[in-house]
């Protein structure tokens, strides 16, 4: 009989299937792919993520060992290949080295994971100047697409602008398209979806997705290696450039400068630029004015927190894709309790499925409550701007109206500035929205307040004490 990775794995699977719940089998084993079998008896399996690998190691390593030993004998060895999250190679999955730990291999030896490339992204970031038709891997993740980016009031503008751009890259007035919004609200997903869609519509176009962080690293590297021009040239031949989390360029003058040149070149040549940021342009600090003004040339579209209906459909869609069923009541419970971050919502669903399949328990409302508690406890609860104003006014023994009033009396102005400072520090609200809520001021006033508080707390001992006292009261 011809023994292949697939046949060995199939036999392991039928053994495993007989020993665990159908739910657990579906969740943890169906997504695995057998990739390679060596003569020495090492079977490589591909798992979707690092989380997945850790989960298998923690909960199913014995079962894996028994099943594999039955197939391959005492020398059997298991090698995990992790398909990297958020990156995508057109031909081969990227791999990652797993740190060796005692428990991490079936045969208690090091998990030996082949490293295909030290730096899986942009294997060859620099092309020889003058050569145009090099193939650049897009670094897009096809599982982030428009079909599974569910529409709701919270994202309608951004989503449809994204689709317009995908239909006519460089040919709409949405250039650049800046998608901004809080953590976990879908910026990265949407940015990939646009890129993926462009690749479908225009296979000949060069699309590149890059995080601002990676871009910065590459730039620094290019300066060290003295090939800054090649770096710029590489980016200038791209048709659709997607830069994720551009707020990370803040304070990095060199990178901003080089990005400015690349941006201008692309824009002048009718190429599409797509940017994401966790802040609106007015709230980005330490980004050069000339760059900020360019971000505003096109369209800035905000992703808001999804409303209840959208949260429910996101959950249902995720369950559907994972082939998991969950009672309506629990879906609504989750949607009601995790509101501000879709990533957390997904995380809660994954743990719920994991807990239930591992403990062989049904998904119950109690289990859901326990998991949500865990999430809420672990994520710092955000204080509200109202609460901050209340605490600050109490501390200075004035009422909130006084704190918000137009008076220029020094101690009141200081109290107001402190409230603004803490609102900036402890909430995710924008400068503009803090200003509106604290006595209808504009964003420049809030920015000024933050700077004043910073200055005074380093020069004025009494003032520093205010800041410390209030900081303690507010974060208790
Ligand atoms: P951000 O980059 O804004 O921090 P991500 O794009 O990483 O957020 O999104 C977090 C998670 O939420 C991802 O798994 C993404 O697929 C999911 N998500 C966000 N928005 C939606 C949506 N509208 N429909 C379905 N899933 C979404
Ligand atoms: Mg992101």
mmCIF file of N, CA, C and O and ligand atoms in Angstrom, residues 187-188 244-245 343, ligand 2:
data_model
loop_
_atom_site.group_PDB
_atom_site.id
_atom_site.type_symbol
_atom_site.label_atom_id
_atom_site.label_comp_id
_atom_site.label_asym_id
_atom_site.label_seq_id
_atom_site.Cartn_x
_atom_site.Cartn_y
_atom_site.Cartn_z
ATOM 1 N N UNK A 187 -10.915 47.757 10.248
ATOM 2 C CA UNK A 187 -10.103 48.521 9.299
ATOM 3 C C UNK A 187 -9.225 47.595 8.451
ATOM 4 O O UNK A 187 -9.191 47.705 7.224
ATOM 5 N N UNK A 188 -8.528 46.697 9.127
ATOM 6 C CA UNK A 188 -7.626 45.809 8.399
ATOM 7 C C UNK A 188 -8.424 44.909 7.451
ATOM 8 O O UNK A 188 -8.041 44.706 6.296
ATOM 9 N N UNK A 244 -1.526 50.091 6.298
ATOM 10 C CA UNK A 244 -2.393 49.881 7.464
ATOM 11 C C UNK A 244 -1.788 50.558 8.694
ATOM 12 O O UNK A 244 -0.582 50.483 8.910
ATOM 13 N N UNK A 245 -2.639 51.205 9.469
ATOM 14 C CA UNK A 245 -2.233 51.820 10.746
ATOM 15 C C UNK A 245 -1.213 52.940 10.580
ATOM 16 O O UNK A 245 -0.178 52.948 11.253
ATOM 17 N N UNK A 343 -13.293 42.274 17.225
ATOM 18 C CA UNK A 343 -12.284 41.247 17.473
ATOM 19 C C UNK A 343 -12.577 40.526 18.780
ATOM 20 O O UNK A 343 -12.471 39.310 18.878
HETATM 21 MG MG1 LIG B 2 -5.912 46.488 12.107
#
